[in-house]
Coordinates of C-alpha atoms and ligand atoms in Angstrom, one line a residue:
M7 CA 87.3 -16.3 98.3
S8 CA 89.4 -17.1 95.3
Y9 CA 90.2 -20.5 93.9
P10 CA 93.4 -21.8 92.2
D11 CA 93.2 -22.9 88.6
T12 CA 93.7 -26.4 89.7
A13 CA 91.6 -28.4 92.2
A14 CA 94.7 -29.8 93.9
S15 CA 95.1 -29.0 97.5
E16 CA 98.1 -29.9 99.6
R17 CA 96.1 -30.8 102.7
D18 CA 97.0 -34.5 102.9
G19 CA 100.6 -34.2 101.6
A20 CA 100.2 -36.3 98.5
P21 CA 101.7 -34.6 95.4
A22 CA 99.0 -32.9 93.4
A23 CA 100.3 -34.4 90.1
D24 CA 99.4 -37.9 91.4
R25 CA 95.8 -37.1 92.3
T26 CA 92.8 -37.7 90.1
R27 CA 91.0 -34.4 89.5
I28 CA 87.3 -35.0 89.6
V29 CA 85.0 -32.1 88.8
I30 CA 81.3 -32.5 89.4
V31 CA 78.7 -30.0 88.0
G32 CA 75.6 -30.0 90.2
G33 CA 75.6 -30.5 93.9
V34 CA 72.3 -32.2 94.8
A35 CA 71.0 -35.7 94.2
G36 CA 73.1 -37.3 91.5
G37 CA 76.1 -35.0 91.9
M38 CA 76.4 -35.3 95.6
S39 CA 75.9 -39.1 95.6
A40 CA 78.8 -39.3 93.1
A41 CA 81.0 -37.0 95.1
A42 CA 80.5 -38.9 98.4
R43 CA 81.1 -42.3 96.7
A44 CA 84.2 -41.0 94.9
R45 CA 85.7 -39.9 98.1
R46 CA 85.0 -43.3 99.7
L47 CA 86.7 -45.0 96.8
D48 CA 89.6 -42.6 96.5
E49 CA 90.9 -40.9 99.5
H50 CA 93.4 -38.8 97.5
A51 CA 91.4 -37.5 94.6
D52 CA 90.7 -33.8 94.3
I53 CA 87.0 -33.6 94.2
V54 CA 85.4 -30.2 93.3
V55 CA 81.6 -29.8 93.3
L56 CA 80.3 -26.8 91.4
E57 CA 76.8 -25.7 92.3
Q58 CA 75.3 -22.6 90.8
G59 CA 72.7 -22.2 93.6
A60 CA 73.2 -21.3 97.3
Y61 CA 72.5 -24.8 98.6
V62 CA 73.9 -28.3 98.0
S63 CA 72.6 -31.6 99.0
F64 CA 69.2 -30.3 99.9
A65 CA 66.1 -32.5 100.1
N66 CA 64.2 -31.3 97.0
C67 CA 61.6 -34.1 97.5
G68 CA 61.0 -32.7 101.0
L69 CA 60.1 -29.2 99.8
P70 CA 56.3 -29.7 99.6
Y71 CA 56.3 -31.1 103.1
H72 CA 57.9 -28.0 104.6
L73 CA 55.3 -26.0 102.8
S74 CA 52.6 -28.2 104.4
G75 CA 54.3 -27.8 107.8
E76 CA 54.9 -31.5 108.3
I77 CA 58.7 -30.9 108.1
E78 CA 58.6 -28.1 110.6
R79 CA 62.2 -26.8 110.4
R80 CA 63.5 -25.4 107.1
E81 CA 67.0 -26.4 108.1
D82 CA 66.0 -30.1 108.2
L83 CA 65.8 -29.8 104.3
L84 CA 69.4 -28.8 104.2
L85 CA 71.2 -32.1 104.6
H86 CA 74.7 -30.7 104.3
T87 CA 76.7 -27.4 103.8
P88 CA 80.0 -26.9 102.0
E89 CA 81.6 -26.8 105.4
S90 CA 80.1 -30.1 106.6
L91 CA 81.1 -31.8 103.3
A92 CA 84.6 -30.5 103.6
R93 CA 84.8 -31.8 107.2
T94 CA 83.3 -35.2 106.6
L95 CA 84.3 -36.0 103.1
N96 CA 87.1 -33.6 102.3
L97 CA 85.1 -32.3 99.3
D98 CA 85.7 -28.9 97.8
V99 CA 82.2 -27.7 97.3
R100 CA 81.7 -24.3 95.7
T101 CA 78.2 -22.8 95.8
H102 CA 77.3 -19.9 93.5
H103 CA 79.8 -21.3 91.0
R104 CA 78.3 -22.1 87.6
A105 CA 80.0 -24.2 85.0
T106 CA 79.6 -22.2 81.8
A107 CA 81.5 -24.3 79.2
V108 CA 83.5 -27.5 78.8
D109 CA 86.7 -27.4 76.8
R110 CA 87.0 -31.1 75.9
E111 CA 90.4 -30.6 74.1
R112 CA 92.1 -29.2 77.2
R113 CA 89.9 -31.0 79.7
E114 CA 88.9 -27.8 81.5
V115 CA 85.6 -26.5 82.8
A116 CA 85.0 -22.7 82.5
V117 CA 83.4 -21.5 85.8
A118 CA 81.6 -18.3 86.7
G119 CA 81.8 -17.5 90.4
P120 CA 81.1 -14.5 92.7
D121 CA 84.7 -13.3 92.1
G122 CA 84.8 -13.7 88.3
T123 CA 85.6 -16.6 86.0
Y124 CA 88.2 -19.2 86.0
R125 CA 89.1 -22.6 84.4
L126 CA 89.2 -25.8 86.3
P127 CA 91.1 -28.8 84.8
Y128 CA 89.7 -32.3 85.2
D129 CA 90.7 -35.9 84.7
A130 CA 87.1 -37.0 85.1
L131 CA 84.1 -34.6 84.7
L132 CA 80.6 -35.5 85.9
L133 CA 77.6 -33.6 84.7
A134 CA 74.7 -33.7 87.2
P135 CA 72.9 -30.5 86.3
G136 CA 69.4 -31.9 86.7
A137 CA 66.5 -30.5 84.8
V138 CA 64.9 -27.1 84.0
P139 CA 61.2 -26.4 84.3
V140 CA 59.1 -26.5 81.2
L141 CA 57.5 -23.1 80.8
P142 CA 54.0 -23.5 79.4
P143 CA 52.7 -21.0 76.9
I144 CA 50.9 -18.8 79.4
E145 CA 50.8 -15.1 78.9
G146 CA 51.7 -13.4 82.2
L147 CA 54.0 -16.1 83.7
D148 CA 56.1 -13.3 85.0
H149 CA 53.2 -12.0 87.2
R150 CA 54.2 -11.4 90.8
A151 CA 51.7 -14.0 92.0
V152 CA 53.4 -16.8 90.0
H153 CA 55.8 -19.3 91.6
S154 CA 57.1 -22.7 90.9
L155 CA 58.3 -25.3 93.4
R156 CA 61.8 -26.7 92.5
T157 CA 64.4 -25.1 94.8
V158 CA 64.8 -23.9 98.3
P159 CA 64.5 -20.2 97.2
D160 CA 61.3 -21.2 95.3
L161 CA 60.0 -22.7 98.5
D162 CA 61.0 -19.6 100.5
G163 CA 59.1 -17.4 98.0
I164 CA 55.9 -19.5 98.3
Q165 CA 56.3 -19.7 102.1
A166 CA 56.6 -15.9 102.3
A167 CA 53.6 -15.4 100.0
V168 CA 51.4 -17.9 101.9
G169 CA 52.5 -16.4 105.3
E170 CA 51.6 -12.9 104.1
L171 CA 48.3 -14.0 102.7
L172 CA 47.3 -15.7 106.0
R173 CA 48.4 -12.8 108.1
S174 CA 46.8 -10.1 106.1
R175 CA 43.4 -11.7 105.6
P176 CA 40.5 -11.3 108.1
A177 CA 39.2 -14.6 109.4
G178 CA 36.8 -16.1 106.9
D179 CA 38.5 -14.4 103.9
Q180 CA 40.2 -17.5 102.6
P181 CA 43.2 -16.9 100.3
R182 CA 42.9 -18.6 96.9
A183 CA 45.6 -20.5 95.0
V184 CA 45.7 -21.9 91.5
V185 CA 48.0 -24.8 90.9
V186 CA 48.8 -25.4 87.2
G187 CA 49.9 -29.0 86.4
A188 CA 48.5 -32.0 88.2
G189 CA 51.7 -34.2 88.1
F190 CA 53.4 -35.5 91.2
I191 CA 54.7 -32.1 92.4
G192 CA 51.6 -30.2 91.5
L193 CA 49.5 -32.6 93.6
E194 CA 51.9 -32.3 96.5
A195 CA 51.6 -28.5 96.3
V196 CA 47.8 -28.8 96.2
E197 CA 47.8 -30.9 99.4
A198 CA 50.2 -28.6 101.1
L199 CA 48.3 -25.4 100.2
V200 CA 44.9 -26.9 101.3
G201 CA 46.6 -28.0 104.5
R202 CA 47.7 -24.4 105.1
G203 CA 44.1 -23.2 104.7
L204 CA 44.0 -21.9 101.2
S205 CA 41.2 -22.6 98.7
V206 CA 42.8 -24.3 95.8
D207 CA 41.9 -24.8 92.1
L208 CA 43.9 -27.3 90.1
V209 CA 44.4 -27.0 86.3
E210 CA 45.5 -29.9 84.2
L211 CA 45.8 -30.0 80.4
G212 CA 45.7 -33.8 80.1
D213 CA 42.4 -35.6 80.3
H214 CA 42.9 -36.6 83.9
V215 CA 45.0 -35.7 86.9
L216 CA 48.4 -37.5 87.4
P217 CA 48.9 -38.3 83.7
P218 CA 51.1 -41.4 84.3
L219 CA 48.2 -43.1 86.1
D220 CA 45.9 -45.3 84.0
V221 CA 42.7 -43.6 83.0
E222 CA 40.4 -45.9 85.1
L223 CA 42.4 -45.2 88.3
A224 CA 42.6 -41.4 88.0
P225 CA 39.0 -40.8 89.0
L226 CA 39.8 -42.1 92.4
V227 CA 42.4 -39.4 92.9
E228 CA 40.1 -36.8 91.4
A229 CA 37.3 -37.8 93.9
E230 CA 39.8 -37.4 96.7
L231 CA 40.7 -33.9 95.5
R232 CA 37.0 -32.9 95.2
A233 CA 36.4 -34.3 98.7
H234 CA 38.9 -31.8 100.0
D235 CA 37.2 -29.0 98.1
V236 CA 39.8 -28.7 95.4
G237 CA 38.3 -27.1 92.2
L238 CA 39.3 -29.4 89.3
H239 CA 39.8 -28.1 85.8
V240 CA 40.9 -31.0 83.7
G241 CA 41.4 -31.1 79.9
V242 CA 41.9 -27.3 79.8
S243 CA 45.0 -25.1 79.9
A244 CA 45.8 -21.9 81.7
R245 CA 46.0 -19.2 79.0
T246 CA 46.6 -15.9 80.7
I247 CA 47.6 -14.6 84.2
T248 CA 46.5 -11.0 84.6
D249 CA 45.9 -8.5 87.4
G250 CA 42.6 -9.1 89.0
P251 CA 40.5 -7.3 91.6
A252 CA 41.9 -6.4 95.0
G253 CA 45.5 -7.1 94.2
A254 CA 44.9 -10.7 93.3
A255 CA 45.6 -12.2 89.9
T256 CA 43.1 -13.8 87.5
V257 CA 44.0 -17.0 85.7
T258 CA 42.0 -17.5 82.6
L259 CA 41.6 -21.0 81.2
S260 CA 41.2 -22.2 77.6
D261 CA 37.4 -22.8 78.3
G262 CA 37.0 -19.2 79.4
T263 CA 36.8 -19.9 83.1
A264 CA 38.4 -17.0 85.1
L265 CA 39.9 -18.1 88.4
P266 CA 40.8 -15.6 91.1
A267 CA 44.3 -16.3 92.5
D268 CA 46.3 -14.7 95.3
L269 CA 49.0 -17.3 94.5
V270 CA 49.7 -19.3 91.3
V271 CA 52.0 -22.3 91.4
V272 CA 53.1 -23.6 88.0
N273 CA 54.7 -27.0 87.8
V274 CA 54.1 -28.6 84.4
G275 CA 57.1 -30.8 84.1
V276 CA 60.8 -30.6 83.4
R277 CA 63.3 -31.1 80.6
P278 CA 66.9 -32.2 80.8
A279 CA 69.4 -29.4 81.6
S280 CA 71.6 -30.5 78.8
T281 CA 72.7 -27.2 77.3
L282 CA 76.2 -27.4 78.7
A283 CA 76.6 -30.9 77.3
A284 CA 75.1 -29.9 73.9
E285 CA 77.4 -26.9 73.6
A286 CA 80.4 -29.2 74.4
G287 CA 79.3 -31.4 71.5
L288 CA 78.3 -34.4 73.6
E289 CA 75.8 -36.7 72.1
L290 CA 72.2 -36.2 73.1
G291 CA 69.1 -38.4 72.7
P292 CA 66.0 -37.4 70.8
R293 CA 64.4 -35.9 73.9
G294 CA 67.4 -33.8 74.7
G295 CA 68.8 -36.0 77.4
I296 CA 72.5 -36.6 77.5
R297 CA 73.3 -40.0 76.0
V298 CA 75.3 -42.3 78.3
D299 CA 76.5 -45.9 78.3
G300 CA 75.9 -48.5 81.0
D301 CA 78.6 -46.9 83.2
Q302 CA 77.1 -43.4 82.8
R303 CA 79.9 -42.4 80.4
T304 CA 79.0 -39.9 77.7
S305 CA 80.2 -39.8 74.2
D306 CA 83.4 -38.3 75.6
P307 CA 85.4 -40.9 77.6
H308 CA 86.4 -38.4 80.2
I309 CA 82.9 -37.1 80.9
W310 CA 80.1 -38.9 82.7
A311 CA 76.5 -37.7 83.3
V312 CA 73.7 -38.7 85.6
G313 CA 70.2 -37.8 86.9
D314 CA 67.4 -35.8 85.3
A315 CA 69.8 -34.6 82.6
V316 CA 70.4 -38.0 81.0
E317 CA 68.3 -40.2 78.9
V318 CA 67.5 -43.7 80.1
R319 CA 66.2 -46.8 78.5
H320 CA 62.7 -47.9 79.6
A321 CA 62.8 -51.4 81.1
V322 CA 59.6 -52.4 79.4
T323 CA 59.4 -50.7 76.1
G324 CA 63.1 -50.4 75.5
T325 CA 62.6 -46.8 74.3
Y326 CA 64.8 -44.0 75.4
G327 CA 63.5 -41.0 77.4
T328 CA 64.0 -39.1 80.6
V329 CA 62.8 -40.2 84.0
P330 CA 63.3 -37.4 86.5
L331 CA 63.2 -39.2 89.8
A332 CA 65.5 -39.2 92.8
G333 CA 66.1 -42.9 93.0
P334 CA 67.6 -43.3 89.5
A335 CA 69.7 -40.1 90.0
N336 CA 71.2 -41.3 93.3
R337 CA 72.0 -44.8 91.9
Q338 CA 73.5 -43.4 88.7
G339 CA 75.6 -41.0 90.8
R340 CA 77.1 -43.9 92.7
R341 CA 77.7 -45.9 89.5
A342 CA 79.4 -42.9 87.8
A343 CA 81.7 -42.5 90.7
D344 CA 82.6 -46.2 90.6
S345 CA 83.4 -45.8 86.9
M346 CA 85.4 -42.6 87.3
C347 CA 87.4 -44.1 90.0
G348 CA 88.1 -47.3 88.1
H349 CA 86.1 -49.4 90.5
R350 CA 83.9 -52.4 89.6
T351 CA 80.6 -51.1 88.2
T352 CA 77.2 -52.6 88.0
P353 CA 75.9 -51.6 84.6
Q354 CA 72.9 -49.3 84.5
Q355 CA 69.6 -51.2 84.5
P356 CA 66.8 -49.9 82.3
V357 CA 64.4 -47.7 84.3
L358 CA 61.0 -48.7 85.5
G359 CA 59.8 -45.2 86.5
T360 CA 58.5 -46.4 89.9
A361 CA 56.8 -43.4 91.6
I362 CA 54.4 -42.7 94.4
V363 CA 52.4 -39.7 95.7
R364 CA 50.2 -39.0 98.6
V365 CA 47.0 -37.1 97.8
F366 CA 45.3 -36.3 101.2
G367 CA 44.2 -39.7 102.5
L368 CA 45.0 -41.6 99.3
T369 CA 48.2 -43.0 97.8
A370 CA 48.8 -43.5 94.1
A371 CA 51.7 -45.4 92.8
V372 CA 53.0 -46.6 89.4
T373 CA 55.8 -48.9 88.1
G374 CA 56.7 -50.1 84.7
A375 CA 54.7 -49.2 81.6
N376 CA 51.2 -47.8 81.8
Q377 CA 48.6 -48.8 79.3
A378 CA 48.9 -45.7 77.2
T379 CA 52.7 -46.3 76.9
L380 CA 52.1 -50.0 76.0
R381 CA 49.5 -49.0 73.4
S382 CA 51.7 -46.3 71.8
A383 CA 54.7 -48.7 71.8
G384 CA 52.5 -51.4 70.1
V385 CA 53.0 -53.9 72.9
T386 CA 50.3 -56.6 73.0
H387 CA 49.1 -57.0 76.5
E388 CA 46.2 -58.0 78.8
V389 CA 45.1 -55.8 81.6
V390 CA 43.7 -57.1 84.9
H391 CA 42.1 -55.2 87.7
V392 CA 41.5 -56.3 91.3
H393 CA 40.2 -54.5 94.4
P394 CA 41.1 -56.6 97.4
G395 CA 41.5 -55.4 101.0
H396 CA 44.9 -54.3 102.1
H397 CA 44.7 -56.8 104.9
A398 CA 42.4 -59.6 105.9
G399 CA 38.8 -58.4 105.6
Y400 CA 37.8 -59.8 109.0
F401 CA 40.5 -57.8 110.7
P402 CA 39.3 -54.2 111.6
G403 CA 40.3 -51.4 109.3
A404 CA 40.7 -53.2 106.0
E405 CA 41.0 -50.7 103.1
Q406 CA 40.5 -51.5 99.5
V407 CA 43.6 -51.4 97.3
H408 CA 42.8 -50.8 93.6
L409 CA 45.4 -52.6 91.6
V410 CA 45.9 -52.7 87.8
A411 CA 48.5 -54.7 86.0
S412 CA 49.4 -55.4 82.4
F413 CA 50.9 -58.7 81.2
A414 CA 52.4 -59.9 78.0
P415 CA 50.7 -62.9 76.3
D416 CA 53.5 -65.0 77.7
G417 CA 52.5 -63.9 81.2
R418 CA 55.4 -61.5 81.7
L419 CA 54.5 -58.5 84.0
L420 CA 54.8 -55.2 82.0
G421 CA 53.5 -52.6 84.5
A422 CA 51.4 -52.1 87.6
Q423 CA 49.6 -49.3 89.4
A424 CA 47.9 -49.0 92.7
V425 CA 45.6 -46.5 94.5
G426 CA 44.3 -46.8 98.0
R427 CA 44.3 -45.6 101.5
A428 CA 46.7 -48.2 102.9
G429 CA 49.1 -50.8 101.7
V430 CA 49.8 -49.2 98.4
D431 CA 53.5 -48.6 98.9
K432 CA 54.1 -52.2 99.9
R433 CA 52.3 -53.6 96.8
I434 CA 54.0 -51.3 94.3
D435 CA 57.4 -52.1 95.7
V436 CA 56.8 -55.8 95.5
L437 CA 55.6 -55.3 91.9
A438 CA 58.5 -53.1 91.0
T439 CA 60.8 -55.8 92.3
A440 CA 58.9 -58.4 90.3
L441 CA 59.3 -56.3 87.2
R442 CA 63.0 -55.9 87.8
A443 CA 63.3 -59.6 88.1
G444 CA 61.3 -60.2 84.9
M445 CA 58.6 -62.1 86.7
A446 CA 55.4 -63.4 85.1
A447 CA 51.9 -64.0 86.3
D448 CA 52.8 -67.5 87.6
D449 CA 55.6 -66.0 89.7
L450 CA 53.3 -63.4 91.2
A451 CA 50.8 -66.1 92.1
E452 CA 53.6 -68.0 93.9
L453 CA 55.2 -65.1 95.8
E454 CA 55.4 -65.9 99.4
L455 CA 54.7 -62.6 101.2
A456 CA 54.5 -61.9 104.9
Y457 CA 51.1 -62.5 106.3
A458 CA 49.3 -62.0 109.6
P459 CA 45.8 -60.4 109.6
P460 CA 46.9 -56.9 110.5
Y461 CA 49.3 -56.8 107.6
G462 CA 47.9 -58.7 104.6
S463 CA 46.0 -61.7 103.5
A464 CA 46.9 -65.3 103.0
K465 CA 46.3 -64.5 99.3
D466 CA 48.0 -61.1 99.1
P467 CA 46.6 -58.6 96.6
V468 CA 49.8 -59.2 94.6
N469 CA 49.1 -63.0 94.6
M470 CA 45.5 -62.1 93.5
L471 CA 46.9 -60.2 90.5
G472 CA 48.8 -63.3 89.6
F473 CA 45.8 -65.6 90.0
V474 CA 43.6 -63.4 87.9
A475 CA 46.2 -62.9 85.2
Q476 CA 46.8 -66.7 85.1
N477 CA 43.0 -67.2 84.6
V478 CA 42.9 -64.6 81.8
L479 CA 46.0 -65.8 80.0
D480 CA 45.2 -69.5 80.1
G481 CA 41.6 -68.9 79.0
T482 CA 39.9 -70.0 82.3
M483 CA 38.4 -66.5 82.5
P484 CA 38.0 -64.5 79.3
Q485 CA 37.3 -60.9 80.2
W486 CA 35.9 -57.7 78.9
Q487 CA 37.1 -54.2 79.7
A488 CA 35.2 -51.2 80.9
W489 CA 36.4 -49.2 77.9
D490 CA 34.7 -51.6 75.6
L491 CA 31.3 -50.9 77.2
D492 CA 29.6 -49.5 74.1
S493 CA 30.4 -52.4 71.8
V494 CA 29.6 -54.9 74.6
R495 CA 26.2 -53.4 75.1
A496 CA 25.6 -53.4 71.4
D497 CA 26.7 -56.9 70.6
T498 CA 26.3 -59.0 73.8
L499 CA 24.0 -59.7 76.7
V500 CA 25.1 -57.8 79.8
L501 CA 24.5 -59.9 82.8
D502 CA 24.5 -58.3 86.3
V503 CA 25.1 -61.0 89.0
R504 CA 25.1 -58.6 92.0
S505 CA 22.4 -58.6 94.6
R506 CA 19.1 -56.8 94.1
E507 CA 20.1 -54.1 96.6
E508 CA 23.3 -53.4 94.7
H509 CA 21.4 -53.3 91.4
A510 CA 18.9 -50.9 93.0
N511 CA 21.7 -48.5 93.8
G512 CA 22.7 -48.2 90.2
H513 CA 23.0 -50.4 87.2
L514 CA 23.5 -50.6 83.4
E515 CA 20.2 -49.9 81.5
G516 CA 19.2 -53.1 79.7
A517 CA 21.4 -55.5 81.8
L518 CA 19.8 -58.7 82.9
L519 CA 19.9 -59.0 86.7
V520 CA 20.4 -62.6 88.0
P521 CA 22.2 -62.7 91.4
H522 CA 25.0 -65.2 91.2
T523 CA 23.4 -67.4 93.8
E524 CA 20.3 -67.9 91.5
L525 CA 22.3 -68.4 88.3
R526 CA 22.3 -72.2 88.2
E527 CA 18.4 -72.3 88.5
R528 CA 17.9 -69.5 86.0
I529 CA 20.4 -70.6 83.4
D530 CA 17.7 -71.2 80.7
E531 CA 16.5 -67.6 81.2
V532 CA 20.0 -66.4 80.6
R533 CA 20.4 -68.6 77.5
A534 CA 17.2 -67.3 76.1
A535 CA 18.1 -63.7 76.7
A536 CA 21.5 -64.2 75.1
A537 CA 19.9 -65.6 72.0
G538 CA 23.2 -66.9 70.8
R539 CA 25.2 -63.8 71.7
P540 CA 28.1 -63.8 74.1
V541 CA 27.3 -63.0 77.7
S542 CA 29.2 -60.2 79.3
V543 CA 29.0 -60.7 83.1
H544 CA 29.7 -58.2 85.8
C545 CA 29.5 -57.9 89.6
A546 CA 31.0 -55.3 91.9
S547 CA 34.6 -56.2 91.8
G548 CA 35.0 -59.1 89.5
V549 CA 34.9 -62.0 92.0
R550 CA 31.2 -63.2 91.9
S551 CA 31.2 -62.5 88.2
Y552 CA 34.2 -64.8 87.8
L553 CA 32.2 -67.6 89.5
A554 CA 29.2 -66.8 87.2
T555 CA 31.5 -66.8 84.2
R556 CA 32.7 -70.3 85.1
I557 CA 29.1 -71.5 85.6
L558 CA 28.0 -70.1 82.3
R559 CA 31.0 -71.5 80.4
G560 CA 30.3 -74.9 82.1
E561 CA 26.9 -74.7 80.5
G562 CA 28.3 -74.0 77.1
L563 CA 27.7 -70.3 77.0
D564 CA 30.3 -67.9 75.6
A565 CA 30.7 -65.9 78.8
R566 CA 33.3 -63.3 79.8
N567 CA 34.0 -61.3 83.0
L568 CA 34.2 -57.6 83.4
S569 CA 37.8 -56.8 84.6
G570 CA 37.6 -54.9 87.9
G571 CA 33.8 -55.1 87.9
W572 CA 31.4 -52.2 88.7
L573 CA 34.1 -50.4 90.6
T574 CA 36.3 -50.0 87.6
L575 CA 33.4 -49.5 85.2
T576 CA 31.8 -46.6 87.2
A577 CA 35.2 -45.0 87.7
L578 CA 35.7 -44.9 84.0
R579 CA 32.1 -44.4 82.8
P580 CA 30.1 -42.8 85.6
E581 CA 27.5 -41.5 83.1
A582 CA 26.6 -45.0 82.1
V583 CA 25.0 -45.7 85.5
A584 CA 21.2 -45.7 85.5
H585 CA 19.4 -44.5 88.7
P586 CA 17.2 -45.4 90.5
A587 CA 16.5 -49.0 89.8
S588 CA 13.1 -50.4 89.1
V589 CA 13.1 -53.9 90.6
Ligands
FAD602 P1 69.2 -32.0 91.0 O1 69.0 -32.8 92.2 O2 68.1 -31.1 90.5 O3 70.5 -31.2 91.1 C1 71.0 -30.5 90.0 C2 71.8 -29.3 90.5 O4 72.7 -28.9 89.5 C3 70.9 -28.1 90.8 O5 71.0 -27.7 92.2 C4 71.4 -27.0 89.9 O6 71.4 -25.7 90.4 C5 72.8 -27.5 89.6 N1 73.3 -27.0 88.3 C6 72.7 -27.0 87.1 N2 73.4 -26.5 86.1 C7 74.6 -26.1 86.7 C8 75.8 -25.5 86.2 N3 75.9 -25.2 84.9 N4 76.8 -25.3 87.1 C9 76.6 -25.6 88.4 N5 75.5 -26.1 88.9 C10 74.5 -26.4 88.1 N6 61.7 -37.6 92.9 C11 61.3 -38.7 93.5 O7 61.8 -39.8 93.1 N7 60.4 -38.7 94.6 C12 59.9 -37.5 95.0 O8 59.1 -37.5 96.0 C13 60.3 -36.3 94.4 N8 59.8 -35.1 94.9 C14 60.3 -34.0 94.3 C15 59.7 -32.8 94.8 C16 60.2 -31.6 94.2 C17 59.6 -30.3 94.7 C18 61.2 -31.6 93.2 C19 61.7 -30.3 92.6 C20 61.7 -32.8 92.7 C21 61.2 -34.0 93.3 N9 61.7 -35.2 92.8 C22 61.3 -36.4 93.4 C23 62.6 -35.3 91.7 C24 64.1 -35.4 92.2 O9 64.3 -34.5 93.1 C25 65.0 -35.3 91.0 O10 64.7 -36.3 90.1 C26 66.5 -35.4 91.4 O11 66.8 -34.4 92.3 C27 67.4 -35.3 90.2 O12 68.7 -35.3 90.6 P2 69.8 -34.6 89.8 O13 71.1 -34.7 90.5 O14 69.8 -35.0 88.4 O15 69.4 -33.0 89.7

């Protein structure tokens, strides 16, 4: 097939000179959203989509779920073909065509296709080239056992390797995989490979899996991985991948561990695919993302950019960075098309980075700024933890939702995270909406959320976050945090107000046990033990210790409550638990 040097086609009879020539580089999330919207806005525009790969409009987010077998048919991942896009949207989609340069003076894109190179003029150019994988410094990344999971051909390669391993092994000889990188895609790959019957080791350089997750929630995800026999290697890097025994590879880690691997999947993150933009002299941000204005327009008024390739402003910190997620890419694509077609635009909102992942039976989700980000941005904040049931406790099947949220001193919500077996997606979406709306603790407390016992509670977990934050911010309930344990033990009386049975199952050495129902009668004992020091109270989740804190403060003691209670403390500091109890 050969293409004319202009995108104009005479199909609908309008003179080519009158038509807007829109060229889009990248034919998946952002690019294809823009192409479809542009067609809906301008029936006569010439719209050419250049895609260097073989597939357009494929469901990259669905790839791990075809590997797992949940999406059974590979073709279900391929949402459109160039032919279907020509039929339905009159788009000129050219696969295996790579944009190699942009001539901004002449407003032309240089293209390399199967039949050679050509130049394509544009009135409006959209860059939606996505991201490129970060290649970690591992010797042997070119080993035949190594794959990454980004594209349909990547998936095909992994599928073929897994199929071959399962076919060629006698029963009982379980193939082994090593997944390098415990981010969202790495975790989805782990789950899929375990589901296919492989024995999996997971390697993560950061100090916990799923680095965007706050440090006190990550142990819940790690426990779920261990419960599914995933070997966890956290805080170490993969150094070399070499030939091992019996045709397998050996992945050697920075701590010297040698992991046998029939398959290695490396997904350690991405960086913006901004080379084309950089070579064209477009302005980039400090992290290499293409800089755009609120309408997705780059520093050249005829060029727009969207998706993983652009830098965005973080809604909470105001800093610029990249947020490689499908939702922002799709919305930006729509906005860019509006702008290119001269339609009313809704200016780009700063990005919250709302994201969610399933890890076997658990769901983990984040929105807004996590605590590490707030600390490094120097944002003063209070953190609250709650662990309510995802629906009324008296209704069968209630599962605990572990929620963490950060608030500014004026009560404004800054970020929230949730981990649990049910109801996590609903809470994080409510919290993401609250963040977008600029809500504060008082607003969360007042949110009127749907309730019947199978679905929620009259005080929804999101309301609970609001109540607790109100109590912290207005001084009703001063709190202490699990990460302050060492100074708290050194400088205060630790008061455990759980039951004797709970204490017997594990406690903090040196803590005074006074079950909360006995506290009023034993207040003098607590006062004597405190000897003028503050009292740091804890129970299992923070509810009984809140009551105790109020009793103690009513009696004139300087009491504070452990945020998130024993559940949060033991997730963060499991080694601090003394067993067995001697009561
Ligand atoms: P892409 O969708 O990656 O499209 C860019 C396209 O441009 C590519 O096909 C590329 O070949 C093409 N291209 C690049 N350069 C050129 C060139 N010079 N000429 C022609 N074509 C070019 N996000 C979520 O929010 N939730 C999820 O669950 C989720 N799961 C994911 C799972 C996987 C396995 C992967 C890989 C990503 C996942 N993402 C998820 C991220 C999400 O898919 C991306 O953020 C989104 O696709 C970015 O859209 P984009 O248009 O910027 O880039």
